[in-house]
Structures are given as C-alpha cells and as structure tokens.
Amino acid sequence: MNYVDEVLAKVQVKNASEPEFLQAVEEVLESIRPVVDANEDLYRREAILERITEPDRQIKFRVAWVDDSGQVQVNTGYRVQFNNAIGPYKGGLRLHPSVYIGIIKFLGFEQIFKNSLTGLPIGGGKGGSDFDPKGKSDREIMAFCQSFMTELSKYIGADIDVPAGDIGTGAREIGYMFGQYKRIKNSYEGVLTGKGLTFGGSLARTEATGYGLLYITEELIKSHGQDMKGKICVVSGSGNVAIYAIQKAQQLGAKVVTCSDSTGWIYDPDGIDVALLQEVKEVKRARLTEYAAARPGAEYHEGRGVWAIKCDIALPCATQNELMIEDAKTLVANGVTAVCEGANMPTTLEATRYLQDNGVLFIPGKASNAGGVATSALEMSQNSERLSWTFEEVDTMLNRIMVDIYHNIDDAAKRYGKDGDYVAGANIAGFEKVAEAMIAQGVC
Ligand code: NDP
C-alpha cells in the first residue's frame, strides 16, 4: 500500500472518535502526496508521517473553580504539545463548550503547518477547556482562568510552550492567566501572547489575524489582475478575527455586507458599521439583535445564512465546518471569485473541493489566518528584547509576512504541478520545512 494510505488507515483506527482531527489529517496528507511520493523511502524509514500525526504529548487536567453562588464547578482543561521541531510550541487556548481532545488535536495539528508557513521559529500546540465564558461574571472568569493556569503553568514557559488567545479567550482572559502564571512562578516572562499593552503585549496583535487575512486576500486578488476596491465581501462571525477583517476590507475599499454570531446574522447593504459592531460585541458583549436595533437599514436573521448573499469574496471567520457543500454551491452560483479562511477549517472538505473544482480561488486558514500567530511571534521577540515596536512597524512586518506566505504557497503548488491549488501549496510548504527539521534532529 502507498505510504500515505497506510498512515491514513492507521490514524483512522487510532483516533476513530475524533472526526475533526481525522478531517485535518486527511486534508494535509492527501495534499502532500506528491512530496511524500518523491521521498517515500526516506520518509517511510524515518516514520515521518506517523511521528507528525502523533502529538509529542497531550495534557488533560481538572479545572475546579467557585461560581458566584458559592458552588464549585468542574471543567476539563487540555494542552496538546504537538510538534516542536522548528521552535517552542505555540498556539491558542479555546474556551467553548464544544471543546474536547479531538478539537484540540485538530487545531494543534493545523498549527504545526501554519506556524511553519510564517517563516518564524515556532512549533505547533493548542489548548483550551470546555468552560463556557458566556454569561459569566468577571469574577467567575478570573476564578476559572486562575485555576486553569495553576495547572497549565507546570507545562509551559517562554522557551517551552507559549499559549495565546482563541475562541472565548481574549485580552481579559489572557490578563488573568498571565497574572496567575507570574504569581506561581515568580517570573516575568513572555509566556503568553495577546497580553495587554501595559504588560508586554504587542501593538497590532489584536488586529493581526483579521488584517493579515485581508493582506493575503489582497495579494491573491492582485496576482489575478484584480483590485479589492468595490468588491462585495461576506464575512461570518463577529469576534476578534471577523471585526478586524471587516475593518481592513473596508480600508482597502471593499464593502462588507454581513457578519454573524452563534445565534443569527446581519445583512447590512450599506456596509457593516465597524464602530457599532465593536460597541455591541467588544464592549457590551451583546447579541447582534442590538446591532440591527441601532441600524435601521440592516436586517437581522436567526440561524445561519451569510453565504446566500451574492458576493465577490467570502471570508469565513467564525468556527470550523461552518461553510458546507450547499453553501459552496450557492456561492458559486452567485459568482464568487475568492474564498479565504479567517477561521480554522471553516470549510468542509467537500465544500473546499467543490469551490476549487469550480475555479474559485481558495486560501486555507493555515495560510490566510497565520497573521495572528505571526504577530504573536513578533510579541515574543519584543518580550525577549524588552522593547516595544510601533503599530506601523508591526503592521508592516505583518503585511510582508502575509505577502510572502502567498508567494510561498503559490510557488510550492507550482513546483508540484498543482498551479492555483493553495491548499496543496500551504500543506506542502508547511510540511517540507518541519519534515527536514525532524529528520535533522534524529529519532525523537
Ligand atoms: P471569538 O471568540 O472572538 O469569535 C468567534 C465568533 O464566531 C463569534 O462571533 C462567535 O459567536 C462565532 N462562533 C463561535 N462558535 C460558533 C459556532 N459553533 N457556530 C456559529 N458561530 C460561532 O474568536 P476568534 O475571532 O478569535 O476566532 C474565530 C476563528 O478564527 C476560530 O476558528 C479561531 O480558531 C480562528 N483563529 C483565531 C485567531 C485569533 O488571533 N483570534 C488566529 C487564527 C485563527 P458568539 O459571539 O455567539 O459566540
């Protein structure tokens, strides 16, 4: 049997109850087939695919905390340290009730290739908890974060593993976790990124994932002889990635007409009012119904539906598997030109294939949302230097990194006769570097 098929079969048996992880492994291994075929003897002898699909370690722990009524609550915490061949483990912490080991493994696996693509020295990891921050008081959030960090602090460090934010983990949560780490270790180090600006955070980190998504989208569009000006965009989500994607798209002259959250979505034909969206989501932490109430021209709909709006560019920025085959068909029927992922794996495999087969330019999240982790790595550099760079300096580096990622994945796809297949290009470019480092470092 072919080496890729052999390893896929083993991974499927071993991780049968983790569909998201299997989906991510299948996508990566399928698209690096040409590289593996060209190096089959070496990779097989080195068991590169078996090693890269097995985390270095998985940590699972109890998180007990006291709610406002005095009741003790118990959640489960996770940290998967997947691969540190090219640098310390790096990846966010997701706080959401859907979190279980399969979600954290899928995200940690993706992170290996994404971090490699940034060109910066960072390995892949991910963590989180099934804790739901929604509806909790600030005191309850702090109690959870302190308990979570009390255990996590045993396994992380500025040169070991540097977590960051993700769904449900924003500046507030990172602040509480950093405070607890410092207290336990008596050490002021860059152990987390996404920190507040008064204690080691980087300017432009908040904006980085959304801005980076638009920088790579702009480069893609320009490379195909087009311009962002006047393009109609649909965006899903209304969190950190979505908000700054909308803001940058508008700065580049596009019009964004939708956003969404886990209960409904907005269609605003005049273009999303970013300041109002920030007020509703970042300040009040409220539902999108409040956006519609304050904006007479906007419509609010329950459920999901942003992909039904006619657009040139679609930017899924909420969560995994939110753009399915029927959505892909609607987008194609409506003449979409490009789909670039802001979230991690928001497009199902079937939908991805349909979009690519129908000539839609498609950039996968591991390339197009890498601006967040790239800027986190810039935060690590600033912490090591004990310096802070200006917003413009960081933003300029971010822009350069995203433009480089585009050309890197484009070149990798072309080298293997897959011109325009940016999924293959991203996986190949990300994989080659990690595999080479693993082989150079011997069996471990
Ligand atoms: P946030 O928590 O800030 O926002 C997430 C958004 O997605 C919210 O609008 C949320 O709605 C919505 N959402 C979450 N879960 C679901 C669901 N199951 N169904 C429908 N909508 C949902 O997270 P981020 O913006 O930080 O992250 C969004 C995506 O981007 C994730 O896939 C994340 O892994 C990825 N990512 C984030 C990076 C970052 O720097 N923040 C970096 C790289 C990738 P509601 O408000 O109702 O919860």
Coordinates of C-alpha atoms and ligand atoms in Angstrom, one line a residue:
M1 CA 0.0 0.0 0.0
N2 CA 1.1 3.6 -0.7
Y3 CA 2.8 5.1 2.4
V4 CA 0.2 8.0 2.7
D5 CA -2.7 5.5 2.6
E6 CA -1.1 3.2 5.1
V7 CA -0.6 6.0 7.6
L8 CA -4.1 7.4 7.0
A9 CA -5.6 4.0 7.7
K10 CA -3.6 3.7 11.0
V11 CA -4.6 7.2 12.1
Q12 CA -8.2 6.5 11.4
V13 CA -8.2 3.4 13.6
K14 CA -6.2 5.1 16.4
N15 CA -8.3 8.3 16.5
A16 CA -11.7 6.9 15.5
S17 CA -13.7 9.1 17.9
E18 CA -12.1 12.4 16.8
P19 CA -13.7 13.4 13.4
E20 CA -12.3 16.9 13.3
F21 CA -8.7 15.6 13.8
L22 CA -9.2 12.9 11.2
Q23 CA -10.5 15.6 8.8
A24 CA -7.5 17.8 9.3
V25 CA -5.0 14.8 8.9
E26 CA -6.8 13.6 5.8
E27 CA -6.6 17.1 4.2
V28 CA -2.9 17.5 4.9
L29 CA -1.8 14.0 4.0
E30 CA -3.9 14.0 0.8
S31 CA -2.3 17.2 -0.4
I32 CA 1.3 16.4 0.4
R33 CA 1.1 13.1 -1.5
P34 CA 3.5 14.4 -4.3
V35 CA 6.2 15.3 -1.8
V36 CA 5.8 12.0 0.1
D37 CA 5.9 10.0 -3.2
A38 CA 9.1 11.8 -4.2
N39 CA 10.8 10.9 -0.8
E40 CA 8.9 7.7 0.0
D41 CA 11.9 5.6 1.1
L42 CA 13.4 8.3 3.4
Y43 CA 10.0 9.3 5.0
R44 CA 9.0 5.7 5.5
R45 CA 12.3 4.8 7.2
E46 CA 12.1 7.9 9.4
A47 CA 8.3 7.2 10.1
I48 CA 7.8 10.9 9.4
L49 CA 4.0 10.7 8.8
E50 CA 3.5 8.5 11.9
R51 CA 5.5 10.9 14.0
I52 CA 3.9 14.1 12.7
T53 CA 0.4 12.8 13.3
E54 CA 1.2 11.8 16.9
P55 CA 1.4 14.7 19.4
D56 CA 4.6 15.0 21.5
R57 CA 2.3 15.0 24.5
Q58 CA -1.3 15.5 25.5
I59 CA -2.1 17.0 28.8
K60 CA -5.6 16.8 30.3
F61 CA -6.5 18.2 33.7
R62 CA -9.3 19.1 36.1
V63 CA -10.2 22.8 36.5
A64 CA -12.2 23.4 39.7
W65 CA -13.5 26.9 40.4
V66 CA -16.2 28.5 42.6
D67 CA -19.1 30.3 40.9
D68 CA -20.9 33.5 42.3
S69 CA -23.4 31.4 44.3
G70 CA -20.6 29.6 46.1
Q71 CA -21.0 26.4 44.1
V72 CA -17.9 24.5 43.0
Q73 CA -17.8 24.0 39.2
V74 CA -15.6 21.5 37.4
N75 CA -14.3 21.8 33.8
T76 CA -11.7 19.9 31.8
G77 CA -8.5 21.6 30.6
Y78 CA -6.3 20.5 27.7
R79 CA -2.9 21.3 26.2
V80 CA -1.7 19.4 23.3
Q81 CA 2.0 20.0 22.5
F82 CA 2.1 18.6 19.0
N83 CA 5.5 19.3 17.4
N84 CA 8.4 21.5 18.4
A85 CA 10.8 20.7 15.5
I86 CA 11.2 24.3 14.5
G87 CA 10.6 26.2 17.7
P88 CA 8.7 26.2 21.1
Y89 CA 5.1 25.0 20.9
K90 CA 2.8 27.9 20.0
G91 CA -1.0 28.0 19.7
G92 CA -4.1 29.4 21.3
L93 CA -6.4 28.4 24.1
R94 CA -10.0 27.8 23.2
L95 CA -12.8 28.2 25.8
H96 CA -16.0 26.8 24.4
P97 CA -18.4 24.0 25.5
S98 CA -17.7 22.1 22.3
V99 CA -14.0 21.6 23.3
Y100 CA -12.8 18.0 23.7
I101 CA -9.5 16.3 22.9
G102 CA -10.4 15.9 19.1
I103 CA -10.9 19.6 18.6
I104 CA -7.7 20.5 20.4
K105 CA -5.7 17.9 18.4
F106 CA -7.1 19.1 15.1
L107 CA -6.2 22.7 15.9
G108 CA -2.7 21.7 17.2
F109 CA -2.0 19.7 14.1
E110 CA -3.0 22.5 11.8
Q111 CA -0.9 24.9 13.9
I112 CA 2.3 22.9 13.0
F113 CA 2.0 23.8 9.3
K114 CA 0.6 27.3 9.9
N115 CA 3.5 28.2 12.2
S116 CA 6.0 26.8 9.7
L117 CA 4.4 29.0 6.9
T118 CA 5.0 32.2 8.9
G119 CA 8.8 31.7 8.4
L120 CA 9.3 32.3 12.2
P121 CA 10.7 29.8 14.7
I122 CA 7.5 28.4 16.3
G123 CA 6.3 24.8 16.7
G124 CA 2.6 23.7 16.9
G125 CA 0.4 23.3 20.0
K126 CA -3.1 24.1 21.2
G127 CA -5.1 24.1 24.3
G128 CA -8.4 25.1 26.0
S129 CA -11.3 23.9 28.0
D130 CA -15.0 23.0 27.8
F131 CA -15.7 26.1 30.0
D132 CA -18.3 28.5 28.5
P133 CA -17.3 32.1 29.2
K134 CA -20.8 33.3 28.0
G135 CA -22.9 34.8 30.8
K136 CA -20.2 34.5 33.4
S137 CA -19.3 37.5 35.7
D138 CA -15.7 38.9 35.6
R139 CA -15.1 37.3 39.0
E140 CA -16.1 33.9 37.7
I141 CA -13.9 34.3 34.6
M142 CA -11.0 35.2 36.8
A143 CA -11.6 32.2 39.1
F144 CA -11.7 29.9 36.1
C145 CA -8.6 31.4 34.5
Q146 CA -6.6 31.3 37.7
S147 CA -7.5 27.6 38.3
F148 CA -6.7 26.7 34.7
M149 CA -3.3 28.4 34.8
T150 CA -2.4 26.9 38.2
E151 CA -2.2 23.5 36.4
L152 CA -1.1 24.7 32.9
S153 CA 1.8 26.6 34.4
K154 CA 3.6 23.3 35.1
Y155 CA 4.0 22.6 31.4
I156 CA 4.6 26.0 29.7
G157 CA 7.4 28.6 29.6
A158 CA 8.8 31.3 27.3
D159 CA 11.2 28.8 25.6
I160 CA 8.9 25.7 26.0
D161 CA 5.3 26.5 25.1
V162 CA 3.7 29.9 24.6
P163 CA -0.1 29.8 24.5
A164 CA -2.3 32.7 23.2
G165 CA -6.0 33.6 22.6
D166 CA -8.6 31.8 20.5
I167 CA -12.4 31.5 20.6
G168 CA -13.5 32.6 24.1
T169 CA -10.0 33.7 25.2
G170 CA -9.4 37.4 24.6
A171 CA -7.4 40.1 26.3
R172 CA -9.3 39.8 29.6
E173 CA -8.7 36.0 29.9
I174 CA -5.0 36.3 28.9
G175 CA -4.5 39.0 31.5
Y176 CA -5.9 36.9 34.3
M177 CA -3.9 33.9 33.2
F178 CA -0.7 35.9 32.9
G179 CA -1.2 37.3 36.4
Q180 CA -1.6 33.8 37.8
Y181 CA 1.5 32.4 36.0
K182 CA 3.6 35.3 37.3
R183 CA 2.4 34.7 40.8
I184 CA 3.1 30.9 40.8
K185 CA 6.5 31.1 39.0
N186 CA 7.7 34.4 40.4
S187 CA 8.9 35.1 36.9
Y188 CA 8.0 37.9 34.5
E189 CA 8.4 36.3 31.1
G190 CA 6.7 36.2 27.7
V191 CA 4.9 33.0 28.5
L192 CA 1.6 34.1 26.8
T193 CA 0.9 36.3 23.8
G194 CA -2.1 38.6 23.3
K195 CA -1.2 40.4 26.5
G196 CA -2.4 43.9 27.3
L197 CA -0.2 46.7 26.1
T198 CA 0.8 47.8 29.6
F199 CA 2.3 44.4 30.3
G200 CA 4.2 43.2 27.3
G201 CA 1.6 43.0 24.6
S202 CA 2.3 43.9 21.0
L203 CA 0.6 46.7 19.2
A204 CA -1.4 45.3 16.2
R205 CA -1.7 41.9 17.8
T206 CA -5.5 42.5 18.3
E207 CA -5.9 43.4 14.7
A208 CA -3.4 40.9 13.3
T209 CA -5.5 37.9 12.2
G210 CA -8.2 39.9 10.5
Y211 CA -5.7 42.4 8.9
G212 CA -3.4 39.5 7.9
L213 CA -6.4 37.8 6.2
L214 CA -7.0 40.9 4.1
Y215 CA -3.4 41.4 3.2
I216 CA -3.1 37.9 1.8
T217 CA -6.6 38.2 0.1
E218 CA -5.4 41.5 -1.5
E219 CA -2.2 39.8 -2.8
L220 CA -4.2 36.9 -4.2
I221 CA -6.7 39.3 -5.9
K222 CA -3.9 41.5 -7.3
S223 CA -2.0 38.5 -8.6
H224 CA -5.1 37.6 -10.6
G225 CA -5.2 41.1 -12.1
Q226 CA -8.0 42.4 -9.9
D227 CA -8.4 45.1 -7.1
M228 CA -10.1 45.0 -3.7
K229 CA -11.8 48.3 -4.5
G230 CA -15.5 47.9 -4.9
K231 CA -15.6 44.2 -4.1
I232 CA -18.6 42.9 -2.2
C233 CA -17.5 40.7 0.7
V234 CA -19.4 38.5 3.0
V235 CA -18.0 37.7 6.4
S236 CA -19.2 35.2 9.1
G237 CA -18.5 35.7 12.8
S238 CA -18.3 38.9 14.8
G239 CA -15.4 38.1 17.1
N240 CA -11.8 39.2 17.0
V241 CA -11.0 37.8 13.5
A242 CA -14.2 39.0 11.9
I243 CA -14.2 42.5 13.3
Y244 CA -10.7 43.4 12.1
A245 CA -11.2 41.6 8.8
I246 CA -14.2 43.8 8.2
Q247 CA -12.3 46.9 9.2
K248 CA -9.3 46.2 6.9
A249 CA -11.5 45.1 4.0
Q250 CA -13.3 48.5 4.2
Q251 CA -10.0 50.3 4.5
L252 CA -8.9 48.6 1.2
G253 CA -12.1 49.9 -0.5
A254 CA -14.3 46.7 -0.3
K255 CA -17.8 46.7 1.0
V256 CA -18.6 44.1 3.7
V257 CA -22.3 43.4 3.9
T258 CA -22.7 40.6 6.5
C259 CA -21.5 39.3 9.9
S260 CA -22.9 36.7 12.2
D261 CA -22.7 35.1 15.7
S262 CA -23.8 31.7 17.0
T263 CA -27.5 32.7 17.0
G264 CA -28.0 34.8 13.9
W265 CA -26.6 37.0 11.2
I266 CA -26.8 40.6 9.8
Y267 CA -27.3 41.8 6.3
D268 CA -26.3 45.4 6.0
P269 CA -26.5 46.5 2.4
D270 CA -24.8 49.9 3.2
G271 CA -21.8 48.1 4.6
I272 CA -21.2 46.9 8.2
D273 CA -20.7 49.8 10.7
V274 CA -17.5 48.5 12.4
A275 CA -17.6 51.0 15.3
L276 CA -21.2 49.9 16.1
L277 CA -20.2 46.2 15.8
Q278 CA -17.3 46.8 18.2
E279 CA -19.6 48.6 20.6
V280 CA -22.1 45.6 20.6
K281 CA -19.5 42.8 20.6
E282 CA -16.3 44.1 22.3
V283 CA -17.9 46.5 24.9
K284 CA -21.4 45.2 25.6
R285 CA -20.7 41.6 24.8
A286 CA -24.3 41.6 23.4
R287 CA -26.2 39.8 20.6
L288 CA -26.4 41.0 17.0
T289 CA -30.0 42.0 17.5
E290 CA -28.6 45.1 19.2
Y291 CA -26.7 45.9 16.1
A292 CA -29.8 45.7 14.0
A293 CA -31.8 47.8 16.5
A294 CA -29.3 50.6 16.2
R295 CA -29.0 50.5 12.4
P296 CA -32.3 51.0 10.5
G297 CA -31.0 49.7 7.1
A298 CA -29.7 46.4 8.5
E299 CA -31.7 43.1 8.6
Y300 CA -31.2 40.6 11.4
H301 CA -32.0 36.9 10.7
E302 CA -32.0 33.9 13.1
G303 CA -29.8 30.9 12.3
R304 CA -27.2 30.8 9.6
G305 CA -27.3 32.4 6.1
V306 CA -24.5 34.7 5.2
W307 CA -23.3 32.5 2.3
A308 CA -26.6 33.1 0.5
I309 CA -25.8 36.8 -0.1
K310 CA -24.3 37.5 -3.5
C311 CA -20.6 38.5 -3.2
D312 CA -17.2 38.6 -4.8
I313 CA -15.2 37.4 -1.8
A314 CA -16.3 35.2 1.1
L315 CA -14.4 35.3 4.4
P316 CA -15.5 32.6 6.9
C317 CA -14.3 33.9 10.3
A318 CA -16.3 32.1 12.9
T319 CA -15.6 28.4 13.5
Q320 CA -14.8 25.0 12.0
N321 CA -17.1 23.4 9.4
E322 CA -19.4 26.5 9.0
L323 CA -19.2 26.6 5.2
M324 CA -20.8 23.4 3.8
I325 CA -21.4 21.9 0.4
E326 CA -24.8 23.6 -0.1
D327 CA -23.2 26.9 0.9
A328 CA -20.4 26.4 -1.6
K329 CA -22.9 25.7 -4.4
T330 CA -24.8 28.9 -3.6
L331 CA -21.5 30.9 -3.5
V332 CA -20.5 29.5 -6.9
A333 CA -24.0 30.1 -8.4
N334 CA -23.7 33.7 -7.2
G335 CA -20.4 34.1 -9.0
V336 CA -18.0 34.3 -6.0
T337 CA -14.3 34.9 -7.1
A338 CA -12.4 34.0 -3.9
V339 CA -12.9 32.3 -0.5
C340 CA -10.2 33.0 2.1
E341 CA -10.5 31.4 5.5
G342 CA -10.2 33.6 8.6
A343 CA -11.3 30.8 11.0
N344 CA -9.6 27.4 11.4
M345 CA -11.0 24.8 8.9
P346 CA -14.4 26.6 8.4
T347 CA -14.9 25.0 5.1
T348 CA -15.7 21.3 4.9
L349 CA -13.5 19.1 2.7
E350 CA -16.4 18.5 0.3
A351 CA -17.1 22.3 0.1
T352 CA -13.4 23.0 -0.5
R353 CA -13.2 20.6 -3.4
Y354 CA -16.4 22.0 -4.9
L355 CA -15.1 25.5 -4.7
Q356 CA -11.7 24.6 -6.2
D357 CA -13.3 22.4 -8.9
N358 CA -15.4 25.4 -9.9
G359 CA -12.5 27.8 -10.3
V360 CA -12.9 29.7 -7.1
L361 CA -9.6 31.0 -5.6
F362 CA -9.4 29.3 -2.2
I363 CA -6.8 30.0 0.5
P364 CA -7.0 27.7 3.6
G365 CA -6.9 29.1 7.1
K366 CA -3.4 27.7 7.9
A367 CA -2.1 30.3 5.4
S368 CA -4.7 33.0 5.5
N369 CA -5.1 33.4 9.2
A370 CA -1.4 32.9 10.1
G371 CA -1.1 36.7 10.7
G372 CA -2.3 36.2 14.3
V373 CA 0.3 33.7 15.3
A374 CA 3.0 35.5 13.3
T375 CA 2.3 38.7 15.3
S376 CA 2.3 36.6 18.5
A377 CA 5.8 35.5 17.5
L378 CA 6.7 39.2 17.0
E379 CA 5.3 39.8 20.5
M380 CA 7.7 37.0 21.8
S381 CA 10.6 38.8 20.1
Q382 CA 9.7 42.1 21.6
N383 CA 9.4 40.5 25.1
S384 CA 12.9 38.9 24.7
E385 CA 14.4 42.2 23.7
R386 CA 12.4 44.1 26.4
L387 CA 11.3 46.5 23.7
S388 CA 8.0 47.6 22.1
W389 CA 7.7 48.3 18.4
T390 CA 5.3 50.8 16.9
F391 CA 2.0 49.9 15.4
E392 CA 3.3 50.8 11.9
E393 CA 6.5 48.6 12.4
V394 CA 4.5 45.6 13.4
D395 CA 1.8 46.1 10.8
T396 CA 4.4 46.5 8.1
M397 CA 6.1 43.2 9.1
L398 CA 2.7 41.5 9.2
N399 CA 1.9 42.7 5.7
R400 CA 5.3 41.4 4.4
I401 CA 4.8 38.1 6.2
M402 CA 1.3 37.6 4.6
V403 CA 2.5 38.6 1.1
D404 CA 5.5 36.2 1.5
I405 CA 3.1 33.4 2.6
Y406 CA 1.0 33.9 -0.5
H407 CA 4.0 33.6 -2.8
N408 CA 5.5 30.7 -0.8
I409 CA 2.3 28.6 -1.1
D410 CA 1.8 29.6 -4.8
D411 CA 5.4 28.5 -5.6
A412 CA 5.1 25.3 -3.7
A413 CA 1.9 24.4 -5.6
K414 CA 3.5 25.2 -8.9
R415 CA 6.6 23.1 -8.0
Y416 CA 4.4 20.0 -7.7
G417 CA 2.3 20.8 -10.8
K418 CA -0.7 22.0 -8.8
D419 CA -0.8 25.6 -10.0
G420 CA -3.5 27.6 -8.2
D421 CA -4.2 24.8 -5.6
Y422 CA -3.3 26.8 -2.4
V423 CA -4.5 24.0 -0.1
A424 CA -1.8 21.8 -1.5
G425 CA 0.7 24.7 -1.6
A426 CA 0.2 25.6 2.0
N427 CA 0.4 22.0 3.2
I428 CA 3.5 21.2 1.1
A429 CA 5.4 24.4 2.1
G430 CA 4.5 24.0 5.7
F431 CA 5.3 20.3 5.8
E432 CA 8.7 20.4 3.9
K433 CA 10.4 22.6 6.5
V434 CA 9.1 20.7 9.5
A435 CA 10.0 17.3 8.0
E436 CA 13.5 18.5 7.2
A437 CA 14.0 19.7 10.8
M438 CA 12.6 16.5 12.2
I439 CA 15.0 14.4 10.2
A440 CA 18.0 16.6 11.1
Q441 CA 17.2 16.2 14.8
G442 CA 17.2 12.4 14.7
V443 CA 14.6 10.0 16.1
C444 CA 12.6 11.7 18.8
Ligands
NDP1 P1 -14.1 34.9 19.0 O1 -14.5 34.2 20.2 O2 -13.6 36.3 19.2 O3 -15.3 35.0 17.9 C1 -15.8 33.8 17.4 C2 -17.0 34.2 16.6 O4 -17.5 33.0 16.0 C3 -18.2 34.8 17.4 O5 -18.9 35.7 16.5 C4 -19.0 33.6 17.7 O6 -20.3 33.9 18.0 C5 -18.9 32.8 16.5 N1 -19.0 31.3 16.8 C6 -18.2 30.6 17.7 N2 -18.6 29.3 17.7 C7 -19.6 29.2 16.8 C8 -20.4 28.2 16.4 N3 -20.2 26.9 16.9 N4 -21.4 28.4 15.5 C9 -21.5 29.7 15.0 N5 -20.8 30.7 15.3 C10 -19.8 30.5 16.2 O7 -13.0 34.0 18.3 P2 -11.9 34.5 17.2 O8 -12.5 35.5 16.3 O9 -10.6 34.7 17.9 O10 -11.7 33.1 16.3 C11 -12.6 32.8 15.2 C12 -11.9 31.7 14.4 O11 -10.6 32.1 14.0 C13 -11.6 30.4 15.2 O12 -11.7 29.3 14.3 C14 -10.2 30.5 15.6 O13 -9.6 29.3 15.9 C15 -9.6 31.2 14.4 N6 -8.4 31.9 14.6 C16 -8.3 33.0 15.5 C17 -7.1 33.7 15.7 C18 -7.0 34.8 16.6 O14 -6.0 35.5 16.6 N7 -8.0 35.2 17.3 C19 -5.9 33.3 15.0 C20 -6.1 32.2 14.0 C21 -7.3 31.6 13.9 P3 -20.8 34.2 19.5 O15 -20.4 35.6 19.8 O16 -22.2 34.0 19.5 O17 -20.0 33.2 20.4

